[in-house]
């Protein structure tokens, strides 16, 4: 059986119990866990690491666009150093994803 990531929207789940039941249902997994067992699992794994996880996600969110920009700049400079022209164009709204840009390069006809 192949597993695919399917998103459970936060608006559909008001708490962890309902979220976990929706997520398992979307994956086609039948669970015999009670609400108390699910909450015991949740409480077991939310502790001191929860704060670290929040800090990690905040840093990741803050730095994602910067890192994506550095990758694009590196690719543009590589193409320029090798005598190729390039243009960066935005495909869609950056709020959707920081990977919203496309790098279009052309190779000169003398190199073909």
mmCIF file of C-alpha atoms in Angstrom:
data_model
loop_
_atom_site.group_PDB
_atom_site.id
_atom_site.type_symbol
_atom_site.label_atom_id
_atom_site.label_comp_id
_atom_site.label_asym_id
_atom_site.label_seq_id
_atom_site.Cartn_x
_atom_site.Cartn_y
_atom_site.Cartn_z
ATOM 1 C CA UNK A 1 0.000 0.000 0.000
ATOM 2 C CA UNK A 2 1.371 3.395 -0.941
ATOM 3 C CA UNK A 3 1.198 6.261 1.542
ATOM 4 C CA UNK A 4 0.550 9.773 0.404
ATOM 5 C CA UNK A 5 0.578 12.864 2.545
ATOM 6 C CA UNK A 6 -2.890 14.303 2.827
ATOM 7 C CA UNK A 7 -3.542 17.508 4.658
ATOM 8 C CA UNK A 8 -6.000 17.795 7.524
ATOM 9 C CA UNK A 9 -6.944 21.429 7.879
ATOM 10 C CA UNK A 10 -6.880 22.961 11.331
ATOM 11 C CA UNK A 11 -10.416 24.245 10.789
ATOM 12 C CA UNK A 12 -11.662 20.666 10.542
ATOM 13 C CA UNK A 13 -10.035 19.578 13.796
ATOM 14 C CA UNK A 14 -10.661 21.500 16.998
ATOM 15 C CA UNK A 15 -8.320 19.447 19.190
ATOM 16 C CA UNK A 16 -5.651 16.753 18.927
ATOM 17 C CA UNK A 17 -8.102 13.880 19.328
ATOM 18 C CA UNK A 18 -10.286 14.996 16.424
ATOM 19 C CA UNK A 19 -7.187 15.840 14.360
ATOM 20 C CA UNK A 20 -5.657 12.395 14.858
ATOM 21 C CA UNK A 21 -8.952 10.647 14.026
ATOM 22 C CA UNK A 22 -9.354 12.708 10.837
ATOM 23 C CA UNK A 23 -5.747 12.086 9.821
ATOM 24 C CA UNK A 24 -6.039 8.338 10.338
ATOM 25 C CA UNK A 25 -9.327 8.238 8.439
ATOM 26 C CA UNK A 26 -7.769 10.100 5.490
ATOM 27 C CA UNK A 27 -4.984 7.531 5.433
ATOM 28 C CA UNK A 28 -7.530 4.712 5.545
ATOM 29 C CA UNK A 29 -6.342 3.402 8.908
ATOM 30 C CA UNK A 30 -8.899 2.082 11.351
ATOM 31 C CA UNK A 31 -7.897 2.865 14.911
ATOM 32 C CA UNK A 32 -9.189 1.222 18.059
ATOM 33 C CA UNK A 33 -7.590 3.833 20.298
ATOM 34 C CA UNK A 34 -9.850 5.555 22.764
ATOM 35 C CA UNK A 35 -9.842 9.322 23.249
ATOM 36 C CA UNK A 36 -8.035 8.828 26.567
ATOM 37 C CA UNK A 37 -5.289 6.763 24.925
ATOM 38 C CA UNK A 38 -4.814 9.383 22.226
ATOM 39 C CA UNK A 39 -4.576 12.170 24.825
ATOM 40 C CA UNK A 40 -2.146 10.102 26.915
ATOM 41 C CA UNK A 41 0.071 9.766 23.829
ATOM 42 C CA UNK A 42 -0.200 13.496 23.148
ATOM 43 C CA UNK A 43 0.667 14.397 26.750
ATOM 44 C CA UNK A 44 3.605 11.978 26.749
ATOM 45 C CA UNK A 45 5.242 13.694 23.793
ATOM 46 C CA UNK A 46 4.448 17.334 24.570
ATOM 47 C CA UNK A 47 6.905 18.536 27.112
ATOM 48 C CA UNK A 48 10.210 20.330 27.055
ATOM 49 C CA UNK A 49 10.684 19.585 23.341
ATOM 50 C CA UNK A 50 7.511 21.443 22.404
ATOM 51 C CA UNK A 51 9.163 24.821 22.928
ATOM 52 C CA UNK A 52 12.186 23.741 20.886
ATOM 53 C CA UNK A 53 9.866 22.643 18.103
ATOM 54 C CA UNK A 54 8.085 26.014 18.070
ATOM 55 C CA UNK A 55 11.429 27.844 17.926
ATOM 56 C CA UNK A 56 12.577 25.591 15.071
ATOM 57 C CA UNK A 57 9.432 26.279 13.019
ATOM 58 C CA UNK A 58 9.698 30.019 13.617
ATOM 59 C CA UNK A 59 13.325 30.036 12.480
ATOM 60 C CA UNK A 60 12.490 27.900 9.468
ATOM 61 C CA UNK A 61 9.673 30.226 8.479
ATOM 62 C CA UNK A 62 11.803 33.317 8.951
ATOM 63 C CA UNK A 63 14.794 32.002 6.999
ATOM 64 C CA UNK A 64 13.103 30.079 4.173
ATOM 65 C CA UNK A 65 12.819 33.017 1.773
ATOM 66 C CA UNK A 66 16.379 34.118 2.483
ATOM 67 C CA UNK A 67 17.768 30.646 1.786
ATOM 68 C CA UNK A 68 15.685 30.242 -1.378
ATOM 69 C CA UNK A 69 16.975 33.633 -2.544
ATOM 70 C CA UNK A 70 20.563 32.566 -1.921
ATOM 71 C CA UNK A 71 20.034 29.416 -4.008
ATOM 72 C CA UNK A 72 18.622 31.474 -6.872
ATOM 73 C CA UNK A 73 21.470 33.967 -6.654
ATOM 74 C CA UNK A 74 24.027 31.143 -6.682
ATOM 75 C CA UNK A 75 22.448 29.633 -9.800
ATOM 76 C CA UNK A 76 22.270 33.020 -11.547
ATOM 77 C CA UNK A 77 25.954 33.686 -10.826
ATOM 78 C CA UNK A 78 26.923 30.222 -12.063
ATOM 79 C CA UNK A 79 25.057 30.778 -15.329
ATOM 80 C CA UNK A 80 26.548 34.251 -15.713
ATOM 81 C CA UNK A 81 30.077 32.926 -15.113
ATOM 82 C CA UNK A 82 29.490 30.367 -17.863
ATOM 83 C CA UNK A 83 28.319 32.946 -20.384
ATOM 84 C CA UNK A 84 24.596 32.251 -20.228
ATOM 85 C CA UNK A 85 21.841 34.768 -19.818
ATOM 86 C CA UNK A 86 19.171 34.186 -17.212
ATOM 87 C CA UNK A 87 15.976 35.750 -15.931
ATOM 88 C CA UNK A 88 14.079 35.141 -12.708
ATOM 89 C CA UNK A 89 10.297 35.361 -12.917
ATOM 90 C CA UNK A 90 7.648 34.953 -10.267
ATOM 91 C CA UNK A 91 5.154 32.189 -11.052
ATOM 92 C CA UNK A 92 2.687 32.735 -8.218
ATOM 93 C CA UNK A 93 2.193 34.460 -4.878
ATOM 94 C CA UNK A 94 5.172 34.024 -2.511
ATOM 95 C CA UNK A 95 2.756 33.678 0.415
ATOM 96 C CA UNK A 96 1.840 30.262 -0.993
ATOM 97 C CA UNK A 97 5.440 29.047 -1.187
ATOM 98 C CA UNK A 98 8.901 30.604 -1.192
ATOM 99 C CA UNK A 99 9.637 28.414 -4.214
ATOM 100 C CA UNK A 100 7.452 30.589 -6.399
ATOM 101 C CA UNK A 101 10.197 31.742 -8.735
ATOM 102 C CA UNK A 102 11.450 30.201 -11.952
ATOM 103 C CA UNK A 103 14.944 30.659 -13.329
ATOM 104 C CA UNK A 104 14.960 30.751 -17.115
ATOM 105 C CA UNK A 105 18.329 30.531 -18.846
ATOM 106 C CA UNK A 106 19.347 30.509 -22.474
ATOM 107 C CA UNK A 107 22.433 29.005 -23.976
ATOM 108 C CA UNK A 108 24.038 31.020 -26.739
ATOM 109 C CA UNK A 109 23.795 29.534 -30.237
ATOM 110 C CA UNK A 110 27.590 29.392 -30.625
ATOM 111 C CA UNK A 111 27.729 26.728 -27.866
ATOM 112 C CA UNK A 112 25.211 24.428 -29.572
#
